[in-house]
Protein backbone atom coordinates (compact mmCIF):
# COMPACT_ATOMS: atom_id res chain seq x y z
CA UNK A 1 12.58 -43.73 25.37
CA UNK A 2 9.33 -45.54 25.36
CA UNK A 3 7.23 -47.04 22.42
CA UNK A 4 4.72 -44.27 22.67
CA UNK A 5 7.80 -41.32 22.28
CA UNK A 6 9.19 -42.50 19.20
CA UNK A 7 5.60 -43.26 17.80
CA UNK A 8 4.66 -39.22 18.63
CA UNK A 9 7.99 -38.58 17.14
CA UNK A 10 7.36 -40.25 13.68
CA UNK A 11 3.94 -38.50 13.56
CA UNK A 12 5.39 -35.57 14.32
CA UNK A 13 7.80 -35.73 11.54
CA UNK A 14 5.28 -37.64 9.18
CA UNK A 15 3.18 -34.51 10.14
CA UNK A 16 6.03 -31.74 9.55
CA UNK A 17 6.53 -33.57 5.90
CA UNK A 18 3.39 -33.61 4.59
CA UNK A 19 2.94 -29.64 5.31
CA UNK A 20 5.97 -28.61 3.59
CA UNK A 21 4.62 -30.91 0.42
CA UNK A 22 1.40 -28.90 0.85
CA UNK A 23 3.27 -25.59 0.92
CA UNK A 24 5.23 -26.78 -2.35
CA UNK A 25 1.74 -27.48 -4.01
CA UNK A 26 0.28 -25.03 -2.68
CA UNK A 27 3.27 -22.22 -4.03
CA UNK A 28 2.58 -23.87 -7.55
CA UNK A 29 -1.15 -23.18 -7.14
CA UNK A 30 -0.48 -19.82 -6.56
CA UNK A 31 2.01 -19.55 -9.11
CA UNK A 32 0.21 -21.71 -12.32
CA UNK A 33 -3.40 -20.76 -11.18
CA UNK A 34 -5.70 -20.42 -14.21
CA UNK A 35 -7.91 -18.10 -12.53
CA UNK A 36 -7.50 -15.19 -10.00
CA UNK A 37 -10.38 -17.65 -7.59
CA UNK A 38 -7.68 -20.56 -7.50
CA UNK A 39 -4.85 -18.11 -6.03
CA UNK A 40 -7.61 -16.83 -3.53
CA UNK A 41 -8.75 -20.44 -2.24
CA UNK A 42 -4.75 -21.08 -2.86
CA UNK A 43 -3.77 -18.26 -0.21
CA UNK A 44 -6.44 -19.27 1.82
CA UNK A 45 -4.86 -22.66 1.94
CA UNK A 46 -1.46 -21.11 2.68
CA UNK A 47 -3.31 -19.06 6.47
CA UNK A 48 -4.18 -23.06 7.26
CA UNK A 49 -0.96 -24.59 6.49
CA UNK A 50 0.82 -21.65 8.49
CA UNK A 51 -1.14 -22.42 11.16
CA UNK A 52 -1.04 -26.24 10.72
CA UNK A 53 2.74 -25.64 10.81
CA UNK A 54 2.38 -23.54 13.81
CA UNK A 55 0.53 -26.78 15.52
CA UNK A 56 2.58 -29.22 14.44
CA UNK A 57 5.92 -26.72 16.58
CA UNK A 58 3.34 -26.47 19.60
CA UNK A 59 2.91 -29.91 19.60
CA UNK A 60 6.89 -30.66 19.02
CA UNK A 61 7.81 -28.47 21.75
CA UNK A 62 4.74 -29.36 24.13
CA UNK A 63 3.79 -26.13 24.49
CA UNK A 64 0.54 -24.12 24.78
CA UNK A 65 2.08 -20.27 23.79
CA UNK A 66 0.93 -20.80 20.22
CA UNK A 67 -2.70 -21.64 20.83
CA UNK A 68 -3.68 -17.93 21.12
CA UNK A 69 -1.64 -17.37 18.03
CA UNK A 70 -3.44 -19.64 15.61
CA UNK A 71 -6.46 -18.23 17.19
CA UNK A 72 -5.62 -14.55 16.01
CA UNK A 73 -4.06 -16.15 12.36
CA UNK A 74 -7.58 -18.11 12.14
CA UNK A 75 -9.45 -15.17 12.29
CA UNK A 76 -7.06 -12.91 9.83
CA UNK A 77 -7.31 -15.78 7.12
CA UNK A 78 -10.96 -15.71 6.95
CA UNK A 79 -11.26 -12.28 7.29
CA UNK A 80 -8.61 -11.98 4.20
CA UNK A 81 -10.89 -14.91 2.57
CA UNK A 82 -14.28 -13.04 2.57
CA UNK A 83 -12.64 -9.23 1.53
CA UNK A 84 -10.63 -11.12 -1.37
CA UNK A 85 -14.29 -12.86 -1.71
CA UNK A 86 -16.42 -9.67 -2.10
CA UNK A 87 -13.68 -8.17 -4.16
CA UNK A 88 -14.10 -10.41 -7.01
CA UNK A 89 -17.91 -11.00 -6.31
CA UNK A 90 -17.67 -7.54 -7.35
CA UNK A 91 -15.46 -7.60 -9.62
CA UNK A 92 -17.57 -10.51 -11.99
CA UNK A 93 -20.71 -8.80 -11.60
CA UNK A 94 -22.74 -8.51 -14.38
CA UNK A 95 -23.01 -5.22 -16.34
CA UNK A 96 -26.08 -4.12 -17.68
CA UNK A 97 -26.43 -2.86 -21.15
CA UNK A 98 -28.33 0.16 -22.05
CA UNK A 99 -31.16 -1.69 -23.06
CA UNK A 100 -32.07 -2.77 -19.56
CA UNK A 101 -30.27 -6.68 -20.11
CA UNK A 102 -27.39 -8.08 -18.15
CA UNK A 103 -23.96 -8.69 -20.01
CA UNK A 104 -23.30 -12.36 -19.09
CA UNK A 105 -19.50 -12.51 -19.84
């Protein structure tokens, strides 16, 4: 085992660590959020860590099958980012009194 193995190793593993502390932070984010916006951005968060955590295996395990993979779970995280988006740009709209003037809440 060379220098350079047990180097990739320890990032690796330093890599594989700080994830799962992510995912813990991020769990109490969605859990304690103050505001429905923080558990959006918060689940947002949790598409990247998967696929961080997906990268980090693919790079463990030398192996190219989970490029294509991150690719499609890329592209369903910001999807789910801008619908959960419009839904509460929607949702905080102002309303507009009878009188003609917006209802700043």
């Amino acid at each position: 085992m060379t220098t350079l193995d047990t180097v990739e190793g320890a990032m690796l593993a330093a890599s594989a660590v700080m994830v799962l502390i992510a995912g813990a932070l991020l769990l109490y984010r969605i859990w304690y959020g103050p505001s429905m916006l923080d558990r959006a951005v918060a689940l947002d968060v949790a598409a990247a860590l998967i696929i961080a955590g997906i990268a980090v295996k693919a790079a463990h395990d030398g192996d190219s099958f989970y490029f294509p993979v991150m690719l499609v779970l890329a592209f369903l995280g910001f999807t789910g980012s801008v619908g959960i988006a419009r839904f509460i740009a929607v949702r905080d709209r102002p309303s507009v009194r009878a009188d003609g003037t917006e209802d700043h809440r």
